[in-house]
Coordinates of C-alpha atoms in Angstrom, one line a residue:
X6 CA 29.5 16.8 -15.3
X7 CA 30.8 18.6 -18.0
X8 CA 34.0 20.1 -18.9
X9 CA 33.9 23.7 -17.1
X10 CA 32.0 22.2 -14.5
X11 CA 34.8 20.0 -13.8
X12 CA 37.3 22.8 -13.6
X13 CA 35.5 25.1 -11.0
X14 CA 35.1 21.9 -9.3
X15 CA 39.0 21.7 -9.2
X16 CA 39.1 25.4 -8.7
X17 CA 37.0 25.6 -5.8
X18 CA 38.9 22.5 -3.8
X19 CA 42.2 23.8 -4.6
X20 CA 41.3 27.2 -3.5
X21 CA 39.1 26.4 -0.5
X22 CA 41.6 23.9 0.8
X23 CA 44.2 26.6 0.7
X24 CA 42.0 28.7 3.0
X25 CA 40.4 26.4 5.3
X26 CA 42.6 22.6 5.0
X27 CA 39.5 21.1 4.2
X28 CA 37.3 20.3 1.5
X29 CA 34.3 21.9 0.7
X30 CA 31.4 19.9 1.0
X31 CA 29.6 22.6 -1.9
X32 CA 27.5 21.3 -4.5
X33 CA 28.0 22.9 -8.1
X34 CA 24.7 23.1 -10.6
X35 CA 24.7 24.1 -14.1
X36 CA 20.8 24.5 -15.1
X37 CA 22.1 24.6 -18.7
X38 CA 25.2 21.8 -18.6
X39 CA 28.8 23.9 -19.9
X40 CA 26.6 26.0 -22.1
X41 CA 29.6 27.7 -23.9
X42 CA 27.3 28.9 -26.6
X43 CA 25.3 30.8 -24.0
X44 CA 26.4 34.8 -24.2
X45 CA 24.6 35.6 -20.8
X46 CA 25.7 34.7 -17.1
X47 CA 23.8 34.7 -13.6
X48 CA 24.8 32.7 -10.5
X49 CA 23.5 32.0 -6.9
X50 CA 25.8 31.6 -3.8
X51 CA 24.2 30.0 -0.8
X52 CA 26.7 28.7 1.4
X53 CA 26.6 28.4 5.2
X54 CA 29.7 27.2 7.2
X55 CA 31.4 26.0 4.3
X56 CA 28.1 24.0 3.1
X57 CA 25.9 24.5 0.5
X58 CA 25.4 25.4 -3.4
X59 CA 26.6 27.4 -6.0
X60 CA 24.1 27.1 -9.0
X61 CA 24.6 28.9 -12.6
X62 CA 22.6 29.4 -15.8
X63 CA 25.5 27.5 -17.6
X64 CA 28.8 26.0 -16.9
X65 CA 30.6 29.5 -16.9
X66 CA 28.4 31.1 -14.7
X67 CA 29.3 28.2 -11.8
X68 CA 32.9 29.3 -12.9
X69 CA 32.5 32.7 -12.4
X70 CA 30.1 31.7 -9.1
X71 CA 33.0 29.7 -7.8
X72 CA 35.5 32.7 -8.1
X73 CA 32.8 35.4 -6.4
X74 CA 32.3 33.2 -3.6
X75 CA 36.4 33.0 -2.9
X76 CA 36.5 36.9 -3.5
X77 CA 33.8 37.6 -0.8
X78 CA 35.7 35.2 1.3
X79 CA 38.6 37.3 1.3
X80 CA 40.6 35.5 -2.0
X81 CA 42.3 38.6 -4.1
X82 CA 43.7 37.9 -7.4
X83 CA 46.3 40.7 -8.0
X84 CA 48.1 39.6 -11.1
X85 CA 48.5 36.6 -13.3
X86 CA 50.4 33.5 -11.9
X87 CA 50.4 31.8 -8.3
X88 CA 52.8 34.7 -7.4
X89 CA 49.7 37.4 -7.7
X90 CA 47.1 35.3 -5.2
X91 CA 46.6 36.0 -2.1
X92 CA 44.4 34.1 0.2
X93 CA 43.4 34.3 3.7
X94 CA 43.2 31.4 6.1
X95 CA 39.7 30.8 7.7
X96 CA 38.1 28.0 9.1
X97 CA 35.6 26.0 6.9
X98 CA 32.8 27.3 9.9
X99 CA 33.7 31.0 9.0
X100 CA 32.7 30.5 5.1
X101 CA 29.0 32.1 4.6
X102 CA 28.3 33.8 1.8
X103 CA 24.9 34.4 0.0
X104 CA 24.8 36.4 -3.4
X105 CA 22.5 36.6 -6.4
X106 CA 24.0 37.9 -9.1
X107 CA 23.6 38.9 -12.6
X108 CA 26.9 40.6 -14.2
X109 CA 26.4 44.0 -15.9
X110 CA 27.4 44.1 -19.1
X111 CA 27.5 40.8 -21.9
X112 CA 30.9 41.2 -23.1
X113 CA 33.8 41.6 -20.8
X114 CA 36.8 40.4 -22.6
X115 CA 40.5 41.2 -23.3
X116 CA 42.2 41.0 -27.1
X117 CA 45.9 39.8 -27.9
X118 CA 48.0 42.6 -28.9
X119 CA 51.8 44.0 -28.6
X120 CA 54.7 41.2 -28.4
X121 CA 53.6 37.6 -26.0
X122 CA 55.3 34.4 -24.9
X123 CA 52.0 31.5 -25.0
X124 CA 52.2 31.6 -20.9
X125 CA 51.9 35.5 -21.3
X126 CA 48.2 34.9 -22.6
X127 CA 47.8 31.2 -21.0
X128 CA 48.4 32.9 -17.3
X129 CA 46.2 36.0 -18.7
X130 CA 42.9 33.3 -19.6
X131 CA 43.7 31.8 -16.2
X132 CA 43.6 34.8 -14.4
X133 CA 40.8 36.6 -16.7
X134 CA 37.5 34.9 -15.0
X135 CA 38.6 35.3 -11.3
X136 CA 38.1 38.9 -11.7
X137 CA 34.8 38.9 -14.1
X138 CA 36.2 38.9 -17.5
X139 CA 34.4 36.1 -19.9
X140 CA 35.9 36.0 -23.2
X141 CA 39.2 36.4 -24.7
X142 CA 39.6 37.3 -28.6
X143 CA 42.7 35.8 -30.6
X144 CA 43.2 38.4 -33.8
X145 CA 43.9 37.4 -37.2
X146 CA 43.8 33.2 -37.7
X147 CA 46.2 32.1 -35.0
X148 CA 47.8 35.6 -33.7
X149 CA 50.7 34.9 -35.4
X150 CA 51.8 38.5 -35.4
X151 CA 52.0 38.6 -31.7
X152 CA 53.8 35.5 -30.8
X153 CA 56.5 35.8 -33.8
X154 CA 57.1 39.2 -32.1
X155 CA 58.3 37.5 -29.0
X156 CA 60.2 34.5 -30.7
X157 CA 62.1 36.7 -33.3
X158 CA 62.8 39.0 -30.5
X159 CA 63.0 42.2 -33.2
X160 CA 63.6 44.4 -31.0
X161 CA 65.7 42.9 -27.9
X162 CA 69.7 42.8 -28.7
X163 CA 70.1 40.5 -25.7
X164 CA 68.2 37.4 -26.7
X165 CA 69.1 35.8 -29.9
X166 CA 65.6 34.6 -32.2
X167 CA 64.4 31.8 -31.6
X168 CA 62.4 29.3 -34.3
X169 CA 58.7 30.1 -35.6
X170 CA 56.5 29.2 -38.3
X171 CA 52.9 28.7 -38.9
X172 CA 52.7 25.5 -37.7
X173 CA 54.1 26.9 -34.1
X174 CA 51.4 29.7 -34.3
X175 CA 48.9 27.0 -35.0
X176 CA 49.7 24.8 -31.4
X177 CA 49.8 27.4 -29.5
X178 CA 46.3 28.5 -30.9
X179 CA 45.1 24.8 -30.2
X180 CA 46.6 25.3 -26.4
X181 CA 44.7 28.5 -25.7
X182 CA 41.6 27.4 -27.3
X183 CA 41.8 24.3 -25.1
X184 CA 42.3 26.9 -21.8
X185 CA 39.4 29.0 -23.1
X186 CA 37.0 26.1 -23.5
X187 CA 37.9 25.0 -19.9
X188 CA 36.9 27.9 -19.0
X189 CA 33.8 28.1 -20.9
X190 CA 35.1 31.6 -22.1
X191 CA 33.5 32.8 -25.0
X192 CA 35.6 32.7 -28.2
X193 CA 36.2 36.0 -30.6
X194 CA 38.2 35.4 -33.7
X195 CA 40.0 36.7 -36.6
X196 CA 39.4 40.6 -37.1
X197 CA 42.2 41.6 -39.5
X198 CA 42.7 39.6 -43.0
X199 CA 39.4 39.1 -45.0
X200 CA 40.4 41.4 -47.7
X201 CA 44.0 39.6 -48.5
X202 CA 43.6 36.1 -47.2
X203 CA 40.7 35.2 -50.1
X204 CA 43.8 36.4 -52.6
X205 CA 46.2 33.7 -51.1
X206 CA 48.0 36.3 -49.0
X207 CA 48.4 35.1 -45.5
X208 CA 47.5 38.2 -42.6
X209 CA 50.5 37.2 -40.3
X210 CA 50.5 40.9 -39.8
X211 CA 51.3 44.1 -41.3
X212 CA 53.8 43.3 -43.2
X213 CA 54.7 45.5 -46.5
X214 CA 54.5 43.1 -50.0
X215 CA 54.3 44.1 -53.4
X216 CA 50.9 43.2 -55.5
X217 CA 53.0 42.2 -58.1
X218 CA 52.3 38.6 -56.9
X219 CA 48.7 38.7 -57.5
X220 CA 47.5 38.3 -61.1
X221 CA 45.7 40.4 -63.2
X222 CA 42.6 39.1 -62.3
X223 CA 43.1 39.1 -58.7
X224 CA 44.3 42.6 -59.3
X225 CA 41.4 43.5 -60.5
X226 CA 39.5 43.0 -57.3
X227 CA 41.6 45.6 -55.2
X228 CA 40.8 48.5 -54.1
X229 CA 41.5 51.7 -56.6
X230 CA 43.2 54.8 -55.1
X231 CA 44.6 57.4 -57.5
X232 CA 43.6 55.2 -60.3
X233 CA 45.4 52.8 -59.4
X234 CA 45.0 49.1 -57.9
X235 CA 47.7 48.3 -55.7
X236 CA 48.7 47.3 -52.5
X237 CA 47.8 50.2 -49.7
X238 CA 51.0 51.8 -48.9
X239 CA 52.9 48.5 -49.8
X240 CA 50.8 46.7 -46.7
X241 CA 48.1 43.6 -48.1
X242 CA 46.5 43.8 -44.5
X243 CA 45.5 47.8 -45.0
X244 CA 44.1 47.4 -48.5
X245 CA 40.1 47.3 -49.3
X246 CA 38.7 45.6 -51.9
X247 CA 37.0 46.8 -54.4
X248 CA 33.1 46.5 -52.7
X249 CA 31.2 47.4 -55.7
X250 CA 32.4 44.1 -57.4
X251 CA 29.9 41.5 -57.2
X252 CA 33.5 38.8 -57.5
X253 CA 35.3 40.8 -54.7
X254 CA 32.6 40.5 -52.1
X255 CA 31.9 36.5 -52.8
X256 CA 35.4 35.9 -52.5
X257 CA 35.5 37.6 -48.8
X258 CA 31.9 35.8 -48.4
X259 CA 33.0 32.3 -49.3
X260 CA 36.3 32.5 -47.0
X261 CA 34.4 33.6 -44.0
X262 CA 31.8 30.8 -44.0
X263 CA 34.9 27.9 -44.8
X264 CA 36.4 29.7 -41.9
X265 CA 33.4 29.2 -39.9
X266 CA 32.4 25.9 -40.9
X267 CA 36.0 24.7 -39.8
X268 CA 35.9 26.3 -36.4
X269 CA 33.0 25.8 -34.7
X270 CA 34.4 26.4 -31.2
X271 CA 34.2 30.3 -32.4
X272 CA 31.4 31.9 -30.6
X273 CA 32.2 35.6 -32.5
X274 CA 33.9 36.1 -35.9
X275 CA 34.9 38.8 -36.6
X276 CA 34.5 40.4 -39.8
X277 CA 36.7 43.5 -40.3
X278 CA 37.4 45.3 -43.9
X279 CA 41.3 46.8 -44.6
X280 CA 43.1 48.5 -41.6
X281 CA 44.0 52.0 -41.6
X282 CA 42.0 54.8 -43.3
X283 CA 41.5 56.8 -46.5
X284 CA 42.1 53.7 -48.6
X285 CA 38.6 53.2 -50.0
X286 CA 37.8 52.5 -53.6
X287 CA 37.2 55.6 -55.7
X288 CA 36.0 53.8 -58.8
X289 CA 33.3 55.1 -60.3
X290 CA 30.8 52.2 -59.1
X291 CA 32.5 52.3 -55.5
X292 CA 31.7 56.0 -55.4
X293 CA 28.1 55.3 -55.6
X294 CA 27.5 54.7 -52.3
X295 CA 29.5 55.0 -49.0
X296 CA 31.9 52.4 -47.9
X297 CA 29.3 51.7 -44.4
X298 CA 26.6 50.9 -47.2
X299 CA 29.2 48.4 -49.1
X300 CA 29.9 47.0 -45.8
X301 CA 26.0 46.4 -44.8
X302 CA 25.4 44.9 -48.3
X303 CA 28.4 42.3 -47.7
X304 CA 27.2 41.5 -44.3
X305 CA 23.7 40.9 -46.0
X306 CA 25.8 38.5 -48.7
X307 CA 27.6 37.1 -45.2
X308 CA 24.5 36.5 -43.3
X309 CA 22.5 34.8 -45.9
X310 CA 25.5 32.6 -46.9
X311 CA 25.9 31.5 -42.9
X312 CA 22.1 30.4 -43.0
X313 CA 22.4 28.4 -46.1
X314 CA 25.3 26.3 -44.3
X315 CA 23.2 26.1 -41.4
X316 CA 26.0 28.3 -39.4
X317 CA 24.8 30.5 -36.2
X318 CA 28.2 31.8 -36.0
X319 CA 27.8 35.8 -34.7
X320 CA 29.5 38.3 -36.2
X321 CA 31.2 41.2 -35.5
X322 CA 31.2 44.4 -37.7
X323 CA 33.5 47.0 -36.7
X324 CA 32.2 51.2 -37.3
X325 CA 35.9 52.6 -37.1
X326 CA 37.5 55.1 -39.0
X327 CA 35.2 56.0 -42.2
X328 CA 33.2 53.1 -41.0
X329 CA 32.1 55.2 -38.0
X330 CA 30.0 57.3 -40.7
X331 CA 26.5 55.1 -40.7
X332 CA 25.2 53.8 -44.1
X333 CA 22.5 56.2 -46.0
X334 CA 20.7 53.5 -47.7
X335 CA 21.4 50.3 -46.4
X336 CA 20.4 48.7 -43.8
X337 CA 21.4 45.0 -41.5
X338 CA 18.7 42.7 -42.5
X339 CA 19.1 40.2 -39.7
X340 CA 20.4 42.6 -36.6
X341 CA 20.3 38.9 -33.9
X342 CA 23.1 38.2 -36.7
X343 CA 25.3 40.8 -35.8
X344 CA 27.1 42.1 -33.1
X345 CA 28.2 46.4 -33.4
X346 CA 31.8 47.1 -32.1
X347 CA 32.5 51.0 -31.9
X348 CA 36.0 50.8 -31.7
X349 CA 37.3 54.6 -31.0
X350 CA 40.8 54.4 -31.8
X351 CA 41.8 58.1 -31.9
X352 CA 40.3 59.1 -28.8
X353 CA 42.2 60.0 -25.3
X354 CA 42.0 59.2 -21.8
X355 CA 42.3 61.6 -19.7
X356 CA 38.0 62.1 -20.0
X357 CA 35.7 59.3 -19.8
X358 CA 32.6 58.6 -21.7
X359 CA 30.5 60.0 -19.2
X360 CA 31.5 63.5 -19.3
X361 CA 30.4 64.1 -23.1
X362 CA 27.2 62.0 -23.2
X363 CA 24.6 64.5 -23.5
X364 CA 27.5 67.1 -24.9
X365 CA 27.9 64.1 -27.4
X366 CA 24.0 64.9 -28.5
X367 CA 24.5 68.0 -30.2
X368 CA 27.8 67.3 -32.4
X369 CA 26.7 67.5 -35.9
X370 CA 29.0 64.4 -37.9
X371 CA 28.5 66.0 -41.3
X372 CA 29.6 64.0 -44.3
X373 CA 32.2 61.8 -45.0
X374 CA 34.7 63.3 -48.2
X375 CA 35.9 59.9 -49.7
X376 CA 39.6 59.5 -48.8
X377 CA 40.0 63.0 -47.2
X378 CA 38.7 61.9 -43.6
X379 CA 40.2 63.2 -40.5
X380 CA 39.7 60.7 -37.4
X381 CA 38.0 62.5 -34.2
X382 CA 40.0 62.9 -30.8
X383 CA 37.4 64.6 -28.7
X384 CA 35.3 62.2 -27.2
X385 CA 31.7 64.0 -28.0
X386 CA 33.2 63.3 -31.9
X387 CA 33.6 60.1 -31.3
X388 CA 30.1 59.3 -29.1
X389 CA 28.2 61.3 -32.2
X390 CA 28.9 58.5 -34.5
X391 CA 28.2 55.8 -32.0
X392 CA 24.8 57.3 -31.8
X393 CA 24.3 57.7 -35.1
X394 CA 25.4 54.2 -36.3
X395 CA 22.5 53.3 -33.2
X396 CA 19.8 54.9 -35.0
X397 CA 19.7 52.4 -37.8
X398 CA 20.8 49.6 -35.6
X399 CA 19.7 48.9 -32.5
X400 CA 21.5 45.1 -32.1
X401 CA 23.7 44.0 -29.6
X402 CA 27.0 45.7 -28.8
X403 CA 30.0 46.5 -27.1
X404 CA 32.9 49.3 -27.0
X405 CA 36.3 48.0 -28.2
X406 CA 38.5 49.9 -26.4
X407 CA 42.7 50.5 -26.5
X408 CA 43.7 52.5 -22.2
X409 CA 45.9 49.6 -22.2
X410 CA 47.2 49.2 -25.6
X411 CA 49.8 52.0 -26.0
X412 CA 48.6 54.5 -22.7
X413 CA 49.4 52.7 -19.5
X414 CA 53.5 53.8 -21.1
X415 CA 52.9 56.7 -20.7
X416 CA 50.6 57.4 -17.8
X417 CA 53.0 55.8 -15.3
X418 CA 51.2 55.9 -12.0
X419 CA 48.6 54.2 -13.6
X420 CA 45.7 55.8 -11.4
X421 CA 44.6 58.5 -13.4
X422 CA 44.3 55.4 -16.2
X423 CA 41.9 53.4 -13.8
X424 CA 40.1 56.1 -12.8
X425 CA 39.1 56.8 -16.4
X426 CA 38.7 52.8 -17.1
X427 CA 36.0 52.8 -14.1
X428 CA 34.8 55.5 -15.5
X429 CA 34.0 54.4 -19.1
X430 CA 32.7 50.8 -17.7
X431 CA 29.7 52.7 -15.9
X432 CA 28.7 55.0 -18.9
X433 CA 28.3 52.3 -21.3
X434 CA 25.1 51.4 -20.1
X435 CA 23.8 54.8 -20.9
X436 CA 25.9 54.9 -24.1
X437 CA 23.6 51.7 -25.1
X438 CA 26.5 49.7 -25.0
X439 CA 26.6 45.9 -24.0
X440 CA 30.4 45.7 -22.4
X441 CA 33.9 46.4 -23.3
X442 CA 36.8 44.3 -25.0
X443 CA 40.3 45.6 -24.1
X444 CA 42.4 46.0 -27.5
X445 CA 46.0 46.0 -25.2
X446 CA 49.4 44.4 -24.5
X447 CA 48.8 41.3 -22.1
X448 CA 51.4 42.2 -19.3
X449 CA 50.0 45.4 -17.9
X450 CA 50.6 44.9 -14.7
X451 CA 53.5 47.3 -13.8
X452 CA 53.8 48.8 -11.9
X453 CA 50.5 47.4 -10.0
X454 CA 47.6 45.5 -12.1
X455 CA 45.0 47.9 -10.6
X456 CA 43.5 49.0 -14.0
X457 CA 43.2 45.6 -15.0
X458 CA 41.7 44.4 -11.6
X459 CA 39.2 47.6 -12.0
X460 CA 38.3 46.6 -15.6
X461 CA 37.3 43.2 -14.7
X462 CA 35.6 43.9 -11.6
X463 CA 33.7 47.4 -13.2
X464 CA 32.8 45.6 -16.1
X465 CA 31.0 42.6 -14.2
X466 CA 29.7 44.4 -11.1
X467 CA 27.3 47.7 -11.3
X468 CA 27.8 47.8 -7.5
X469 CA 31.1 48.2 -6.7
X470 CA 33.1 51.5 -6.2
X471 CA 36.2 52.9 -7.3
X472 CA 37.0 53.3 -3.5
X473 CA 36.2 49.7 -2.6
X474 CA 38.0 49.0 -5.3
X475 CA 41.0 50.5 -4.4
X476 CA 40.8 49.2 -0.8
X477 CA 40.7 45.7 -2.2
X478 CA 43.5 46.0 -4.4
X479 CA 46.0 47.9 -2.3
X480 CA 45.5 46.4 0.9
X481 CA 45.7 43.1 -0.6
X482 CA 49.3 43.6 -2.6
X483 CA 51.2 45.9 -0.2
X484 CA 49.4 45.2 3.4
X485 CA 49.0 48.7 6.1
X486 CA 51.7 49.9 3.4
X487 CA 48.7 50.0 0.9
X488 CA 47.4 53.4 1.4
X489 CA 51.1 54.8 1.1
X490 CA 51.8 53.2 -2.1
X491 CA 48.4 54.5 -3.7
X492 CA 49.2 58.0 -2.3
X493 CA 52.7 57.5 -4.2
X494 CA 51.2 56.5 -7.5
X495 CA 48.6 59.0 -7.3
X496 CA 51.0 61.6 -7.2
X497 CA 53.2 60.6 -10.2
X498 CA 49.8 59.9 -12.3
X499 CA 49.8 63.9 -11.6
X500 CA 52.4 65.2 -12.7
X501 CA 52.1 66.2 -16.2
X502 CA 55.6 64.7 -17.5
X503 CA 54.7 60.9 -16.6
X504 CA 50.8 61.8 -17.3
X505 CA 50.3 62.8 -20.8
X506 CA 48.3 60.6 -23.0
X507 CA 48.5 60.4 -26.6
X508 CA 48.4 63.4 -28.5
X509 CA 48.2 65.3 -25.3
X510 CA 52.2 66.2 -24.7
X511 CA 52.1 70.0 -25.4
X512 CA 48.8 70.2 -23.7
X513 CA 49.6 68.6 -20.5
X514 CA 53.7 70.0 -20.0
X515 CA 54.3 72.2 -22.6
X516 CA 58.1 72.5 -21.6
X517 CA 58.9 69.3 -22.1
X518 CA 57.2 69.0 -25.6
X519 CA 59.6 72.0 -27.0
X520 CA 62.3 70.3 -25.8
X521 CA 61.8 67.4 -28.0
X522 CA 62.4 67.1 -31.7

């Protein structure tokens, strides 16, 4: 038995012993052993009186079998830690349940973001698959960003900073990789750094640096903006390279496959270009072609270097920003390579996907003015590119999407937030899109974890309502007092003061936004 088979194994005893005092007598079949590398679950539940089998296409699926079963038996897993799991007691005879089941979309994942202790995202992973999430994504090398956030303490007076280096960032890497692969979770990686690690600059984060470390050679290879080669804005992680230059792009090629080749346990790399926007090259050979058609020609260079090192590694390539605006020329030669992530930063949440769909049809993107672009709000914007970029590739993808990354601060209640997260997880199938990974903070579960229990469960289950849903979560946390508290938070996610999203302040309470400076 292999790895994730042993843990639902573990899972399922601890769990149904909790319920019933017994141990289930439930045989646990993988038809493809752990099967990590496999991107696709399905599962089948036949248990009578606490008897029978839970068979999956791989490892993960029995995982994610395992938790289904406990959830149709009653098992609710509000929030992250023992604290946020309630379960029922039942006898071993009252324990049926038959299912067949295929989750709905590939990619249901969650990304490291904001400021996080290593038992913020441990408890997170743990938590993840028992509500239908499969894959968790680690940004930059190690996330070091995120963690030395938490042990500096930058911005708590009341806690005095604590030690941190790389090599600190690096074991608590190893220690969620390890949770991840016991969970057969699927792995994503990196993101952010290509265009500053190849020069020797580490992407810890976004920290401001000046280029007057690099030489002129590697100087040379950096992006020029106002005919000049520097640094964007003073920050290595924002700056392009120069794409035109045969030497730039082998430089990001060779680091990406040495990355690969040295972490095999990474199911999805992902290949990003600088942060930020309007800090593309305007040298006279860059301004031959757009900076999507530089991209596609350096994921050509990628993909072709991966197959001569006999790597299968996926990739990633993010349309964000310019990069929303599709190539004119070039085109993905291997599309089963590559992985699209339409990754709508500037967009709000008070409308979900659904509503601008066909709206989204008849927007007319126009062309992109080099280093003059103005990112879209309006979703039908945003959903014009996405089709666009789809009608020169028609590969696998997901939306990579940020509701609880800055929003769920400022929509308190936190219903109007789930509403729209439901929302977006059943348009995506008509969008074309594969699943959703959740760009956002890891503790969002104040003052409930409903839009992360929706997320999850949404994501994974093409069935299940918002009502159910709702039922499920509130009558599991607060008992007969559920109904009352949802009513509560309801009624503060409508009033406009604790309900505005980003940039929607004067829109939603005008008063309040000529108050402020």
């Amino acid at each position: 038995m292999g790895q994730v088979l042993n843990f639902a194994e573990r899972e399922l005893l601890k769990y149904f012993r909790k319920m019933t005092g017994e141990a289930p007598q439930i045989a646990l079949v993988s038809e493809g052993g752990d099967g990590d590398k496999d991107f696709d679950e399905h599962y089948t539940v036949s248990v009578r009186g606490g008897r029978g089998e839970i068979r999956g296409k791989n490892g993960r699926s029995v995982l994610l079998g395992v938790y289904h079963f406990l959830r149709e038996l009653g098992c609710r897993f509000l929030y992250p830690t023992r604290d946020g799991e309630m379960i029922p007691e039942r006898s071993a005879a009252q324990c049926d349940v038959e299912l067949d089941f295929t989750p709905q979309y590939r990619h249901r994942g969650i990304t490291i973001e904001g400021c996080s202790a290593p038992e913020h995202v441990l408890n997170l992973i743990d938590w993840a698959p028992k509500n239908g999430f499969n894959s968790y994504f680690i940004q930059f090398r190690t996330g070091y960003t995120f963690f030395e956030r938490w042990y500096r303490n930058e911005w708590n007076p009341y806690w005095d900073a604590l030690p941190f280096d790389d090599s600190e960032a690096e074991e608590i890497n190893r220690r969620i990789s390890a949770a991840m692969r016991e969970r057969g979770m699927l792995s994503h990686a990196v993101g952010h750094g290509w265009t500053c690690e190849p020069l020797g600059i580490p992407s810890h984060g976004w920290d401001e640096r000046s280029a007057d470390c690099l030489d002129a050679d590697q100087r040379s290879l950096l992006a020029m903006l106002n005919g000049k080669r520097d640094f964007f804005r003073n920050v290595p992680l924002n700056t392009n390279l120069c794409y035109s230059n045969p030497r730039a792009r082998r430089l990001m090629v060779d680091n990406i496959v040495s990355y690969a080749g040295a972490h095999p346990q990474t199911d999805v790399l992902h290949v990003w270009l600088g942060d930020n926007f309007n800090n593309f090259c305007e040298c006279e050979n860059c301004r031959k072609k757009t900076p999507s058609d530089w991209y596609v020609i350096l994921l050509n260079e990628l993909d072709a270097a991966l197959s001569e090192a006999g790597l299968q590694t996926k990739i990633v390539f993010l349309i964000y920003y310019e990069l929303l605006f599709p190539p004119k020329e070039e085109r993905i030669g291997n599309p089963d390579r590559f992985i699209l992530m339409f990754a709508p930063i500037t967009r709000v949440y008070r409308a979900s996907y659904g509503q601008d769909i066909e709206r989204a049809r008849s927007v007319r993107i126009g062309e992109l003015q080099l280093n003059h672009f103005v990112p879209p709000v309006n979703l039908a914007e945003n959903i014009a590119f996405l089709y666009a970029w789809q009608r020169v590739f028609s590969g696998d993808s997901f939306v990579f999407d940020y509701p609880l990354m800055w929003d769920q601060c400022k929509e308190l209640g936190g219903i109007l937030l789930a509403h729209t997260i439901y929302d977006d997880a059943r348009a995506l199938s008509k969008l074309g899109l594969n699943g959703y990974v959740s760009c956002q903070v890891q503790r969002n579960f104040f003052p409930t974890g409903f839009c992360m229990y929706v997320m999850g469960r949404a994501l994974a289950d093409a069935e299940v309502s918002f009502e159910e849903l709702r039922q499920e979560y509130f009558g599991a946390a607060f008992g007969e007092a559920g109904e009352r508290v949802y009513q509560m938070l309801s009624e503060i996610s409508s009033w406009p003061i604790y309900a505005y999203m980003r940039e929607e302040l004067p829109v939603s309470c005008p008063e309040l936004a000529a108050r402020l400076p």
